[in-house]
mmCIF file of C-alpha atoms in Angstrom:
data_model
loop_
_atom_site.group_PDB
_atom_site.id
_atom_site.type_symbol
_atom_site.label_atom_id
_atom_site.label_comp_id
_atom_site.label_asym_id
_atom_site.label_seq_id
_atom_site.Cartn_x
_atom_site.Cartn_y
_atom_site.Cartn_z
ATOM 1 C CA UNK J 1 0.868 -53.426 20.547
ATOM 2 C CA UNK J 2 3.026 -50.417 21.325
ATOM 3 C CA UNK J 3 6.031 -51.853 19.462
ATOM 4 C CA UNK J 4 3.814 -52.714 16.483
ATOM 5 C CA UNK J 5 2.552 -49.173 16.275
ATOM 6 C CA UNK J 6 6.118 -47.797 16.419
ATOM 7 C CA UNK J 7 7.345 -50.120 13.670
ATOM 8 C CA UNK J 8 4.516 -49.380 11.236
ATOM 9 C CA UNK J 9 4.818 -45.619 11.598
ATOM 10 C CA UNK J 10 1.983 -43.208 12.034
ATOM 11 C CA UNK J 11 -1.053 -44.676 13.748
ATOM 12 C CA UNK J 12 -3.731 -43.171 15.964
ATOM 13 C CA UNK J 13 -2.088 -41.102 18.686
ATOM 14 C CA UNK J 14 1.416 -41.489 17.166
ATOM 15 C CA UNK J 15 2.872 -38.280 15.653
ATOM 16 C CA UNK J 16 6.125 -39.780 14.450
ATOM 17 C CA UNK J 17 6.555 -39.420 10.636
ATOM 18 C CA UNK J 18 6.827 -42.605 8.621
ATOM 19 C CA UNK J 19 10.281 -44.067 8.227
ATOM 20 C CA UNK J 20 10.807 -43.000 4.617
ATOM 21 C CA UNK J 21 13.707 -41.177 2.980
ATOM 22 C CA UNK J 22 11.501 -38.214 2.154
ATOM 23 C CA UNK J 23 9.860 -37.736 5.545
ATOM 24 C CA UNK J 24 13.059 -38.444 7.470
ATOM 25 C CA UNK J 25 15.030 -36.064 5.195
ATOM 26 C CA UNK J 26 17.522 -38.633 3.966
ATOM 27 C CA UNK J 27 17.188 -37.761 0.286
ATOM 28 C CA UNK J 28 20.460 -36.953 -1.492
ATOM 29 C CA UNK J 29 21.064 -33.206 -1.782
ATOM 30 C CA UNK J 30 23.586 -30.849 -3.305
ATOM 31 C CA UNK J 31 24.591 -27.621 -1.618
ATOM 32 C CA UNK J 32 26.863 -25.267 -3.550
ATOM 33 C CA UNK J 33 29.904 -23.964 -1.692
ATOM 34 C CA UNK J 34 30.421 -20.316 -2.522
ATOM 35 C CA UNK J 35 34.100 -19.716 -3.141
ATOM 36 C CA UNK J 36 36.008 -17.029 -4.973
ATOM 37 C CA UNK J 37 36.583 -19.453 -7.808
ATOM 38 C CA UNK J 38 32.855 -19.817 -8.465
ATOM 39 C CA UNK J 39 31.393 -16.451 -7.428
ATOM 40 C CA UNK J 40 33.823 -14.085 -9.171
ATOM 41 C CA UNK J 41 33.489 -15.662 -12.647
ATOM 42 C CA UNK J 42 29.707 -15.510 -12.269
ATOM 43 C CA UNK J 43 29.784 -11.760 -11.540
ATOM 44 C CA UNK J 44 32.198 -11.036 -14.394
ATOM 45 C CA UNK J 45 30.266 -13.290 -16.763
ATOM 46 C CA UNK J 46 26.937 -11.589 -16.061
ATOM 47 C CA UNK J 47 28.529 -8.160 -16.368
ATOM 48 C CA UNK J 48 30.280 -8.903 -19.662
ATOM 49 C CA UNK J 49 27.089 -10.469 -21.044
ATOM 50 C CA UNK J 50 24.562 -7.856 -19.920
ATOM 51 C CA UNK J 51 26.462 -4.726 -20.978
ATOM 52 C CA UNK J 52 26.657 -5.555 -24.724
ATOM 53 C CA UNK J 53 23.046 -6.770 -24.671
ATOM 54 C CA UNK J 54 21.986 -3.479 -23.054
ATOM 55 C CA UNK J 55 23.953 -1.464 -25.603
ATOM 56 C CA UNK J 56 22.279 -3.381 -28.410
ATOM 57 C CA UNK J 57 18.809 -2.805 -26.948
ATOM 58 C CA UNK J 58 19.553 0.883 -26.402
ATOM 59 C CA UNK J 59 20.800 1.373 -29.969
ATOM 60 C CA UNK J 60 17.729 -0.430 -31.316
ATOM 61 C CA UNK J 61 15.439 1.798 -29.249
ATOM 62 C CA UNK J 62 17.245 4.968 -30.315
ATOM 63 C CA UNK J 63 16.843 4.009 -33.976
ATOM 64 C CA UNK J 64 13.071 4.263 -33.574
ATOM 65 C CA UNK J 65 11.936 7.663 -34.846
ATOM 66 C CA UNK J 66 9.236 9.348 -32.823
ATOM 67 C CA UNK J 67 7.373 12.667 -32.863
ATOM 68 C CA UNK J 68 5.258 13.669 -29.863
ATOM 69 C CA UNK J 69 2.690 16.492 -30.080
ATOM 70 C CA UNK J 70 0.826 17.594 -26.943
ATOM 71 C CA UNK J 71 -2.563 19.059 -27.835
ATOM 72 C CA UNK J 72 -4.207 19.216 -24.389
ATOM 73 C CA UNK J 73 -4.673 22.990 -24.398
ATOM 74 C CA UNK J 74 -5.049 23.676 -28.105
ATOM 75 C CA UNK J 75 -7.400 26.492 -29.163
ATOM 76 C CA UNK J 76 -9.680 26.806 -32.195
ATOM 77 C CA UNK J 77 -8.733 29.399 -34.811
ATOM 78 C CA UNK J 78 -9.599 32.855 -33.522
ATOM 79 C CA UNK J 79 -10.754 31.520 -30.165
ATOM 80 C CA UNK J 80 -9.579 32.569 -26.715
ATOM 81 C CA UNK J 81 -10.916 29.545 -24.878
ATOM 82 C CA UNK J 82 -9.077 26.250 -25.019
ATOM 83 C CA UNK J 83 -10.946 23.217 -26.256
ATOM 84 C CA UNK J 84 -10.203 21.585 -22.888
ATOM 85 C CA UNK J 85 -12.222 24.296 -21.129
ATOM 86 C CA UNK J 86 -14.908 24.095 -23.815
ATOM 87 C CA UNK J 87 -15.620 20.384 -23.366
ATOM 88 C CA UNK J 88 -15.342 20.674 -19.584
ATOM 89 C CA UNK J 89 -18.156 23.225 -19.548
ATOM 90 C CA UNK J 90 -21.410 21.239 -19.502
ATOM 91 C CA UNK J 91 -23.338 24.186 -20.919
ATOM 92 C CA UNK J 92 -21.199 24.323 -24.082
ATOM 93 C CA UNK J 93 -22.919 23.356 -27.323
ATOM 94 C CA UNK J 94 -21.422 22.294 -30.625
ATOM 95 C CA UNK J 95 -17.929 20.960 -31.178
ATOM 96 C CA UNK J 96 -14.440 22.333 -30.722
ATOM 97 C CA UNK J 97 -11.964 21.792 -33.554
ATOM 98 C CA UNK J 98 -8.386 22.936 -33.147
ATOM 99 C CA UNK J 99 -5.159 22.625 -35.088
ATOM 100 C CA UNK J 100 -1.578 22.149 -33.951
ATOM 101 C CA UNK J 101 1.283 22.843 -36.341
ATOM 102 C CA UNK J 102 4.542 20.956 -35.997
ATOM 103 C CA UNK J 103 7.514 20.069 -38.154
ATOM 104 C CA UNK J 104 9.528 16.938 -38.853
ATOM 105 C CA UNK J 105 13.198 17.756 -39.280
ATOM 106 C CA UNK J 106 14.203 14.584 -41.127
ATOM 107 C CA UNK J 107 12.408 11.916 -43.113
ATOM 108 C CA UNK J 108 10.708 9.205 -41.087
ATOM 109 C CA UNK J 109 11.346 6.073 -43.105
ATOM 110 C CA UNK J 110 9.453 2.818 -42.948
ATOM 111 C CA UNK J 111 6.020 2.009 -41.571
ATOM 112 C CA UNK J 112 4.662 4.837 -39.405
ATOM 113 C CA UNK J 113 2.000 4.451 -36.742
ATOM 114 C CA UNK J 114 -0.118 7.065 -34.998
ATOM 115 C CA UNK J 115 -0.862 6.708 -31.280
ATOM 116 C CA UNK J 116 -2.827 8.747 -28.804
ATOM 117 C CA UNK J 117 -1.381 9.122 -25.329
ATOM 118 C CA UNK J 118 -2.987 9.960 -21.989
ATOM 119 C CA UNK J 119 -1.437 10.823 -18.634
ATOM 120 C CA UNK J 120 -2.812 10.470 -15.114
ATOM 121 C CA UNK J 121 -5.540 8.103 -16.330
ATOM 122 C CA UNK J 122 -5.633 5.075 -14.045
ATOM 123 C CA UNK J 123 -6.975 2.305 -16.242
ATOM 124 C CA UNK J 124 -5.355 -0.112 -13.788
ATOM 125 C CA UNK J 125 -7.813 0.677 -10.979
ATOM 126 C CA UNK J 126 -9.283 -2.618 -9.769
ATOM 127 C CA UNK J 127 -12.944 -1.624 -10.054
ATOM 128 C CA UNK J 128 -12.330 -0.056 -13.466
ATOM 129 C CA UNK J 129 -10.584 -3.166 -14.817
ATOM 130 C CA UNK J 130 -13.463 -5.399 -13.642
ATOM 131 C CA UNK J 131 -16.172 -3.107 -15.028
ATOM 132 C CA UNK J 132 -17.024 -5.091 -18.170
ATOM 133 C CA UNK J 133 -19.026 -8.102 -19.267
ATOM 134 C CA UNK J 134 -16.925 -10.492 -21.338
ATOM 135 C CA UNK J 135 -19.926 -12.625 -22.268
ATOM 136 C CA UNK J 136 -21.661 -9.555 -23.645
ATOM 137 C CA UNK J 137 -18.556 -8.685 -25.697
ATOM 138 C CA UNK J 138 -18.689 -12.213 -27.122
ATOM 139 C CA UNK J 139 -22.133 -11.475 -28.552
ATOM 140 C CA UNK J 140 -24.302 -12.959 -25.806
ATOM 141 C CA UNK J 141 -27.428 -10.857 -25.343
ATOM 142 C CA UNK J 142 -27.736 -9.983 -21.672
ATOM 143 C CA UNK J 143 -30.687 -9.222 -19.432
ATOM 144 C CA UNK J 144 -30.832 -7.381 -16.148
ATOM 145 C CA UNK J 145 -30.259 -10.593 -14.199
ATOM 146 C CA UNK J 146 -27.525 -12.045 -16.424
ATOM 147 C CA UNK J 147 -25.535 -8.832 -16.903
ATOM 148 C CA UNK J 148 -22.306 -8.707 -14.915
ATOM 149 C CA UNK J 149 -22.939 -6.705 -11.737
ATOM 150 C CA UNK J 150 -19.410 -5.251 -12.000
ATOM 151 C CA UNK J 151 -20.749 -3.046 -14.814
ATOM 152 C CA UNK J 152 -22.694 -0.929 -12.310
ATOM 153 C CA UNK J 153 -23.364 1.992 -12.375
ATOM 154 C CA UNK J 154 -22.856 1.752 -16.140
ATOM 155 C CA UNK J 155 -24.949 -1.386 -16.645
ATOM 156 C CA UNK J 156 -28.049 0.059 -18.231
ATOM 157 C CA UNK J 157 -31.267 2.000 -17.657
ATOM 158 C CA UNK J 158 -34.830 1.099 -16.769
ATOM 159 C CA UNK J 159 -37.365 2.864 -18.993
ATOM 160 C CA UNK J 160 -41.095 2.282 -18.446
ATOM 161 C CA UNK J 161 -40.336 -0.712 -16.222
ATOM 162 C CA UNK J 162 -38.180 -2.289 -18.948
ATOM 163 C CA UNK J 163 -34.442 -2.711 -18.475
ATOM 164 C CA UNK J 164 -32.184 -1.795 -21.395
ATOM 165 C CA UNK J 165 -28.518 -2.740 -20.986
ATOM 166 C CA UNK J 166 -25.771 -0.503 -22.282
ATOM 167 C CA UNK J 167 -23.948 -2.021 -25.228
ATOM 168 C CA UNK J 168 -21.242 -2.424 -24.189
ATOM 169 C CA UNK J 169 -21.655 -2.002 -20.442
ATOM 170 C CA UNK J 170 -19.083 -0.964 -17.862
ATOM 171 C CA UNK J 171 -16.783 1.927 -17.004
ATOM 172 C CA UNK J 172 -14.100 0.925 -19.517
ATOM 173 C CA UNK J 173 -16.416 1.154 -22.517
ATOM 174 C CA UNK J 174 -18.170 4.222 -21.127
ATOM 175 C CA UNK J 175 -14.867 6.136 -21.078
ATOM 176 C CA UNK J 176 -13.915 5.239 -24.672
ATOM 177 C CA UNK J 177 -11.438 7.704 -26.202
ATOM 178 C CA UNK J 178 -13.468 9.863 -28.576
ATOM 179 C CA UNK J 179 -11.152 12.499 -30.097
ATOM 180 C CA UNK J 180 -10.830 12.436 -33.889
ATOM 181 C CA UNK J 181 -7.295 13.048 -35.160
ATOM 182 C CA UNK J 182 -6.373 13.842 -38.766
ATOM 183 C CA UNK J 183 -3.017 14.776 -40.246
ATOM 184 C CA UNK J 184 -1.987 16.849 -43.248
ATOM 185 C CA UNK J 185 1.337 17.630 -44.887
ATOM 186 C CA UNK J 186 1.495 21.060 -46.481
ATOM 187 C CA UNK J 187 -2.197 20.892 -47.310
ATOM 188 C CA UNK J 188 -2.038 17.256 -48.468
ATOM 189 C CA UNK J 189 -4.056 14.895 -46.246
ATOM 190 C CA UNK J 190 -2.087 11.982 -44.824
ATOM 191 C CA UNK J 191 -4.039 8.772 -45.312
ATOM 192 C CA UNK J 192 -4.786 6.973 -42.050
ATOM 193 C CA UNK J 193 -6.060 3.387 -41.757
ATOM 194 C CA UNK J 194 -8.247 2.479 -38.777
ATOM 195 C CA UNK J 195 -8.078 -1.308 -39.170
ATOM 196 C CA UNK J 196 -5.281 -3.711 -38.376
ATOM 197 C CA UNK J 197 -4.593 -1.906 -35.089
ATOM 198 C CA UNK J 198 -6.000 -4.479 -32.636
ATOM 199 C CA UNK J 199 -4.436 -7.708 -31.433
ATOM 200 C CA UNK J 200 -5.434 -10.699 -33.574
ATOM 201 C CA UNK J 201 -6.516 -12.693 -30.515
ATOM 202 C CA UNK J 202 -8.727 -9.838 -29.317
ATOM 203 C CA UNK J 203 -10.503 -9.338 -32.623
ATOM 204 C CA UNK J 204 -10.906 -13.017 -33.498
ATOM 205 C CA UNK J 205 -11.341 -14.644 -30.094
ATOM 206 C CA UNK J 206 -12.506 -12.211 -27.416
ATOM 207 C CA UNK J 207 -15.000 -10.059 -29.333
ATOM 208 C CA UNK J 208 -18.063 -11.069 -31.352
ATOM 209 C CA UNK J 209 -21.173 -9.265 -32.536
ATOM 210 C CA UNK J 210 -24.579 -10.674 -31.566
ATOM 211 C CA UNK J 211 -26.553 -12.427 -34.286
ATOM 212 C CA UNK J 212 -29.109 -10.513 -36.326
ATOM 213 C CA UNK J 213 -30.117 -9.601 -39.864
ATOM 214 C CA UNK J 214 -28.044 -6.420 -39.485
ATOM 215 C CA UNK J 215 -26.142 -4.744 -36.675
ATOM 216 C CA UNK J 216 -28.960 -2.399 -35.755
ATOM 217 C CA UNK J 217 -31.276 -5.374 -35.417
ATOM 218 C CA UNK J 218 -28.620 -7.326 -33.507
ATOM 219 C CA UNK J 219 -28.336 -4.562 -30.914
ATOM 220 C CA UNK J 220 -32.066 -3.966 -30.600
ATOM 221 C CA UNK J 221 -33.138 -3.606 -26.979
ATOM 222 C CA UNK J 222 -29.857 -1.978 -25.914
ATOM 223 C CA UNK J 223 -28.743 1.587 -25.301
ATOM 224 C CA UNK J 224 -25.514 3.362 -26.133
ATOM 225 C CA UNK J 225 -23.289 3.998 -23.100
ATOM 226 C CA UNK J 226 -24.095 7.161 -21.187
ATOM 227 C CA UNK J 227 -21.199 9.276 -22.523
ATOM 228 C CA UNK J 228 -21.141 8.004 -26.107
ATOM 229 C CA UNK J 229 -22.400 10.115 -28.971
ATOM 230 C CA UNK J 230 -23.236 7.202 -31.288
ATOM 231 C CA UNK J 231 -24.478 3.660 -30.633
ATOM 232 C CA UNK J 232 -22.015 0.809 -30.943
ATOM 233 C CA UNK J 233 -23.279 -0.197 -34.391
ATOM 234 C CA UNK J 234 -22.463 3.283 -35.787
ATOM 235 C CA UNK J 235 -18.914 3.758 -34.541
ATOM 236 C CA UNK J 236 -17.457 3.714 -38.065
ATOM 237 C CA UNK J 237 -19.637 5.286 -40.732
ATOM 238 C CA UNK J 238 -17.109 4.573 -43.506
ATOM 239 C CA UNK J 239 -16.548 0.841 -42.914
ATOM 240 C CA UNK J 240 -19.622 -1.253 -42.024
ATOM 241 C CA UNK J 241 -17.389 -4.207 -41.068
ATOM 242 C CA UNK J 242 -15.680 -2.104 -38.404
ATOM 243 C CA UNK J 243 -18.721 -1.653 -36.192
ATOM 244 C CA UNK J 244 -20.279 -3.200 -33.145
ATOM 245 C CA UNK J 245 -18.044 -5.035 -30.715
ATOM 246 C CA UNK J 246 -15.618 -5.679 -33.598
ATOM 247 C CA UNK J 247 -14.766 -1.993 -33.901
ATOM 248 C CA UNK J 248 -10.982 -1.907 -33.540
ATOM 249 C CA UNK J 249 -10.870 1.433 -31.704
ATOM 250 C CA UNK J 250 -13.146 -0.116 -29.079
ATOM 251 C CA UNK J 251 -11.082 -3.321 -28.919
ATOM 252 C CA UNK J 252 -7.843 -1.368 -28.445
ATOM 253 C CA UNK J 253 -9.390 0.730 -25.663
ATOM 254 C CA UNK J 254 -10.821 -2.292 -23.854
ATOM 255 C CA UNK J 255 -7.294 -3.692 -23.359
ATOM 256 C CA UNK J 256 -6.548 -1.706 -20.210
ATOM 257 C CA UNK J 257 -3.137 -0.151 -19.596
ATOM 258 C CA UNK J 258 -0.922 -1.120 -16.663
ATOM 259 C CA UNK J 259 0.259 2.405 -15.854
ATOM 260 C CA UNK J 260 -1.455 5.812 -15.616
ATOM 261 C CA UNK J 261 0.694 7.189 -18.453
ATOM 262 C CA UNK J 262 0.102 5.165 -21.593
ATOM 263 C CA UNK J 263 -0.349 5.237 -25.315
ATOM 264 C CA UNK J 264 -2.648 3.231 -27.558
ATOM 265 C CA UNK J 265 -2.455 2.580 -31.275
ATOM 266 C CA UNK J 266 -4.865 4.856 -33.119
ATOM 267 C CA UNK J 267 -4.085 4.612 -36.849
ATOM 268 C CA UNK J 268 -1.664 3.231 -39.413
ATOM 269 C CA UNK J 269 -0.299 5.617 -42.017
ATOM 270 C CA UNK J 270 -1.368 4.635 -45.519
ATOM 271 C CA UNK J 271 1.947 4.508 -47.376
ATOM 272 C CA UNK J 272 0.910 5.528 -50.877
ATOM 273 C CA UNK J 273 1.912 8.354 -53.244
ATOM 274 C CA UNK J 274 3.826 11.045 -51.333
ATOM 275 C CA UNK J 275 4.070 8.880 -48.237
ATOM 276 C CA UNK J 276 5.112 5.644 -49.954
ATOM 277 C CA UNK J 277 8.449 5.472 -48.127
ATOM 278 C CA UNK J 278 7.303 7.066 -44.868
ATOM 279 C CA UNK J 279 6.712 10.646 -43.787
ATOM 280 C CA UNK J 280 8.914 13.219 -45.524
ATOM 281 C CA UNK J 281 10.481 16.077 -43.595
ATOM 282 C CA UNK J 282 8.454 19.282 -43.537
ATOM 283 C CA UNK J 283 5.573 21.077 -41.886
ATOM 284 C CA UNK J 284 2.542 19.150 -40.697
ATOM 285 C CA UNK J 285 -0.813 20.078 -39.211
ATOM 286 C CA UNK J 286 -2.675 17.982 -36.654
ATOM 287 C CA UNK J 287 -6.425 18.661 -36.714
ATOM 288 C CA UNK J 288 -8.326 17.579 -33.608
ATOM 289 C CA UNK J 289 -12.062 17.206 -33.207
ATOM 290 C CA UNK J 290 -11.757 17.697 -29.449
ATOM 291 C CA UNK J 291 -14.312 15.682 -27.443
ATOM 292 C CA UNK J 292 -12.443 13.860 -24.700
ATOM 293 C CA UNK J 293 -12.121 15.742 -21.369
ATOM 294 C CA UNK J 294 -8.941 15.224 -19.321
ATOM 295 C CA UNK J 295 -8.418 18.391 -17.289
ATOM 296 C CA UNK J 296 -10.841 17.216 -14.571
ATOM 297 C CA UNK J 297 -8.278 14.608 -13.467
ATOM 298 C CA UNK J 298 -5.207 16.757 -14.330
ATOM 299 C CA UNK J 299 -4.467 14.652 -17.371
ATOM 300 C CA UNK J 300 -2.885 15.524 -20.704
ATOM 301 C CA UNK J 301 -3.330 14.287 -24.250
ATOM 302 C CA UNK J 302 -0.773 13.839 -26.978
ATOM 303 C CA UNK J 303 -0.435 12.446 -30.473
ATOM 304 C CA UNK J 304 2.582 10.277 -31.253
ATOM 305 C CA UNK J 305 3.975 9.370 -34.658
ATOM 306 C CA UNK J 306 6.416 6.496 -34.423
ATOM 307 C CA UNK J 307 8.163 3.743 -36.304
ATOM 308 C CA UNK J 308 8.722 0.360 -34.672
ATOM 309 C CA UNK J 309 11.584 -2.096 -34.302
ATOM 310 C CA UNK J 310 11.699 -5.798 -33.452
ATOM 311 C CA UNK J 311 11.419 -4.633 -29.823
ATOM 312 C CA UNK J 312 8.341 -2.523 -30.490
ATOM 313 C CA UNK J 313 8.199 1.227 -29.970
ATOM 314 C CA UNK J 314 10.756 3.584 -28.491
ATOM 315 C CA UNK J 315 11.606 2.529 -24.936
ATOM 316 C CA UNK J 316 15.078 2.906 -23.464
ATOM 317 C CA UNK J 317 14.285 1.341 -20.089
ATOM 318 C CA UNK J 318 15.210 -2.236 -20.934
ATOM 319 C CA UNK J 319 18.563 -1.303 -22.465
ATOM 320 C CA UNK J 320 19.476 0.979 -19.574
ATOM 321 C CA UNK J 321 18.440 -1.687 -17.063
ATOM 322 C CA UNK J 322 20.730 -4.278 -18.686
ATOM 323 C CA UNK J 323 23.666 -1.839 -18.734
ATOM 324 C CA UNK J 324 23.143 -0.821 -15.095
ATOM 325 C CA UNK J 325 22.900 -4.429 -13.895
ATOM 326 C CA UNK J 326 25.987 -5.356 -15.916
ATOM 327 C CA UNK J 327 27.998 -2.459 -14.488
ATOM 328 C CA UNK J 328 26.905 -3.311 -10.942
ATOM 329 C CA UNK J 329 28.021 -6.921 -11.431
ATOM 330 C CA UNK J 330 31.434 -5.817 -12.718
ATOM 331 C CA UNK J 331 31.922 -3.379 -9.833
ATOM 332 C CA UNK J 332 30.859 -5.963 -7.236
ATOM 333 C CA UNK J 333 33.114 -8.542 -8.873
ATOM 334 C CA UNK J 334 36.040 -6.112 -8.781
ATOM 335 C CA UNK J 335 35.418 -5.295 -5.106
ATOM 336 C CA UNK J 336 35.226 -8.983 -4.208
ATOM 337 C CA UNK J 337 38.415 -9.637 -6.177
ATOM 338 C CA UNK J 338 40.313 -6.955 -4.216
ATOM 339 C CA UNK J 339 38.984 -8.324 -0.926
ATOM 340 C CA UNK J 340 39.938 -11.860 -1.927
ATOM 341 C CA UNK J 341 43.476 -10.862 -2.941
ATOM 342 C CA UNK J 342 44.043 -8.791 0.170
ATOM 343 C CA UNK J 343 42.297 -10.809 2.845
ATOM 344 C CA UNK J 344 41.555 -14.226 1.367
ATOM 345 C CA UNK J 345 43.280 -17.325 2.749
ATOM 346 C CA UNK J 346 46.074 -18.765 0.661
ATOM 347 C CA UNK J 347 46.025 -22.449 -0.310
ATOM 348 C CA UNK J 348 48.779 -23.470 2.212
ATOM 349 C CA UNK J 349 46.797 -21.800 4.989
ATOM 350 C CA UNK J 350 43.737 -23.829 4.067
ATOM 351 C CA UNK J 351 45.851 -27.033 4.058
ATOM 352 C CA UNK J 352 47.329 -26.309 7.468
ATOM 353 C CA UNK J 353 43.917 -25.515 8.849
ATOM 354 C CA UNK J 354 42.584 -28.864 7.624
ATOM 355 C CA UNK J 355 45.570 -30.734 9.104
ATOM 356 C CA UNK J 356 45.137 -29.064 12.476
ATOM 357 C CA UNK J 357 41.550 -30.165 12.623
#
């Protein structure tokens, strides 16, 4: 019995692996032998490949034209108090509108996009990222029991023993960017388009409005988020199709940023008349209906005008990274080459060593 158990492999009480090529580690294998003839060409090859790629990426990034205007502490005309202090003061009433003048030294040619940028805003916080209800954003009407508990404390309110969910619920939607930015060129308004700024998959797959005869009816039984000024079905008074969960400003904001300093697409410049070929050089005025507070978390706000390339916006990191890695590979390859020439064994020495063994 004992010999039978040993021959057949693993049985009760026998811990010996089965006699197979895999379990007995008899499978054929290949192990590279690192020699100067294989390692040095690899280092030089990577270096000579990465450096021109990095230069190309860097040149492409530098060809992107970009204007950045910080308006965090702008003041209204004739006012001594900044709009940041105005909106931070809970007792303030009315609105704060300020203007920032800036100039463009040379023509910005091609399609121009307007972004808003925030700093020190941690959209990547775990609880913040989870604070949403994707079913609700797909148009499913939620109740107190079906609403995602991650939305708390921005899930909804109970009024007269009846629960009314926020539409949309969660901390992400509640903190929606609310500044209004307009641009003018020497007194001529620059046309800005607020559609076509969201990802196609977001607008057509991830967001849907609930069914109803109209949007107001569709969102009946819900409340606007605590810090919103208008309900979700009145986000865009000029374009009825850009309301509800399909509002593109909302969709762009709901795609959370990976870093605390980020920018999000706000508008596309309407390239007609004076601005047919881009933005001409000259003096511009940025008018801000200032509503979004950032000083409480030591943040800043900025407006960015930028063209794009096949790589996207202006970002030198990738090009610099390729150049640095390429240079490191060349330097390491050169050091290894010197060591090999000075201390490496010659071919006769290797032959003698093999004969002696």
